[in-house]
Amino acid sequence: MLLRRQLPAHALIAGIDAALKIGSVSTDLVATEARKAIEDTEDRGTDTCVASDQDE
């Protein structure tokens, strides 16, 4: 699966989780759900990067 080269890890994991919840192992479904996860993150305006050491 080459999606990991094109999509962020968090989106790919969300896609895998969504596919497994409905009992599917389809790579097409994983890709679709991963892209939906990216769109949802962008729609909420959430930054996907976790900042470290900013509390200091």
PDB file of C-alpha atoms in Angstrom:
ATOM      1  CA  MET A   1       0.000   0.000   0.000  1.00  0.00           C
ATOM      2  CA  LEU A   2       1.621   3.223  -1.143  1.00  0.00           C
ATOM      3  CA  LEU A   3      -0.891   5.554   0.484  1.00  0.00           C
ATOM      4  CA  ARG A   4       1.543   6.163   3.323  1.00  0.00           C
ATOM      5  CA  ARG A   5       3.705   8.074   0.864  1.00  0.00           C
ATOM      6  CA  GLN A   6       0.881  10.405  -0.112  1.00  0.00           C
ATOM      7  CA  LEU A   7      -1.228  10.811   3.012  1.00  0.00           C
ATOM      8  CA  PRO A   8      -0.371  11.780   6.578  1.00  0.00           C
ATOM      9  CA  ALA A   9      -0.169   8.908   9.040  1.00  0.00           C
ATOM     10  CA  HIS A  10      -3.108  10.132  11.134  1.00  0.00           C
ATOM     11  CA  ALA A  11      -5.370  10.145   8.078  1.00  0.00           C
ATOM     12  CA  LEU A  12      -4.267   6.701   6.987  1.00  0.00           C
ATOM     13  CA  ILE A  13      -4.892   5.302  10.463  1.00  0.00           C
ATOM     14  CA  ALA A  14      -8.347   6.906  10.488  1.00  0.00           C
ATOM     15  CA  GLY A  15      -9.062   5.323   7.101  1.00  0.00           C
ATOM     16  CA  ILE A  16      -7.969   1.890   8.288  1.00  0.00           C
ATOM     17  CA  ASP A  17     -10.061   2.231  11.452  1.00  0.00           C
ATOM     18  CA  ALA A  18     -13.145   3.250   9.475  1.00  0.00           C
ATOM     19  CA  ALA A  19     -12.767   0.365   7.027  1.00  0.00           C
ATOM     20  CA  LEU A  20     -12.254  -2.188   9.790  1.00  0.00           C
ATOM     21  CA  LYS A  21     -15.304  -0.921  11.691  1.00  0.00           C
ATOM     22  CA  ILE A  22     -17.510  -2.033   8.812  1.00  0.00           C
ATOM     23  CA  GLY A  23     -15.567  -5.259   8.305  1.00  0.00           C
ATOM     24  CA  SER A  24     -13.792  -4.308   5.097  1.00  0.00           C
ATOM     25  CA  VAL A  25     -10.165  -4.624   4.064  1.00  0.00           C
ATOM     26  CA  SER A  26     -10.597  -2.755   0.780  1.00  0.00           C
ATOM     27  CA  THR A  27      -7.682  -0.450   0.015  1.00  0.00           C
ATOM     28  CA  ASP A  28     -10.031   1.755  -1.996  1.00  0.00           C
ATOM     29  CA  LEU A  29     -12.222   2.225   1.056  1.00  0.00           C
ATOM     30  CA  VAL A  30      -9.189   2.945   3.246  1.00  0.00           C
ATOM     31  CA  ALA A  31      -8.040   5.608   0.772  1.00  0.00           C
ATOM     32  CA  THR A  32     -11.488   7.189   0.592  1.00  0.00           C
ATOM     33  CA  GLU A  33     -11.886   7.279   4.356  1.00  0.00           C
ATOM     34  CA  ALA A  34      -8.357   8.636   4.814  1.00  0.00           C
ATOM     35  CA  ARG A  35      -9.109  11.490   2.437  1.00  0.00           C
ATOM     36  CA  LYS A  36     -12.357  12.171   4.302  1.00  0.00           C
ATOM     37  CA  ALA A  37     -10.364  12.380   7.530  1.00  0.00           C
ATOM     38  CA  ILE A  38      -8.098  14.990   5.951  1.00  0.00           C
ATOM     39  CA  GLU A  39     -11.100  16.995   4.738  1.00  0.00           C
ATOM     40  CA  ASP A  40     -12.726  16.806   8.175  1.00  0.00           C
ATOM     41  CA  THR A  41      -9.534  18.057   9.796  1.00  0.00           C
ATOM     42  CA  GLU A  42      -9.285  20.931   7.315  1.00  0.00           C
ATOM     43  CA  ASP A  43     -12.972  21.817   7.761  1.00  0.00           C
ATOM     44  CA  ARG A  44     -12.517  22.076  11.522  1.00  0.00           C
ATOM     45  CA  GLY A  45      -9.405  24.168  11.039  1.00  0.00           C
ATOM     46  CA  THR A  46      -7.459  21.791  13.231  1.00  0.00           C
ATOM     47  CA  ASP A  47      -3.714  21.794  12.957  1.00  0.00           C
ATOM     48  CA  THR A  48      -2.505  18.242  12.410  1.00  0.00           C
ATOM     49  CA  CYS A  49       0.934  18.916  13.849  1.00  0.00           C
ATOM     50  CA  VAL A  50       1.532  18.389  17.516  1.00  0.00           C
ATOM     51  CA  ALA A  51       3.665  21.106  18.991  1.00  0.00           C
ATOM     52  CA  SER A  52       6.164  20.109  21.615  1.00  0.00           C
ATOM     53  CA  ASP A  53       7.896  22.164  24.256  1.00  0.00           C
ATOM     54  CA  GLN A  54       5.582  25.139  23.769  1.00  0.00           C
ATOM     55  CA  ASP A  55       4.390  25.041  27.366  1.00  0.00           C
ATOM     56  CA  GLU A  56       7.812  25.972  28.668  1.00  0.00           C
TER      57      GLU A  56
END
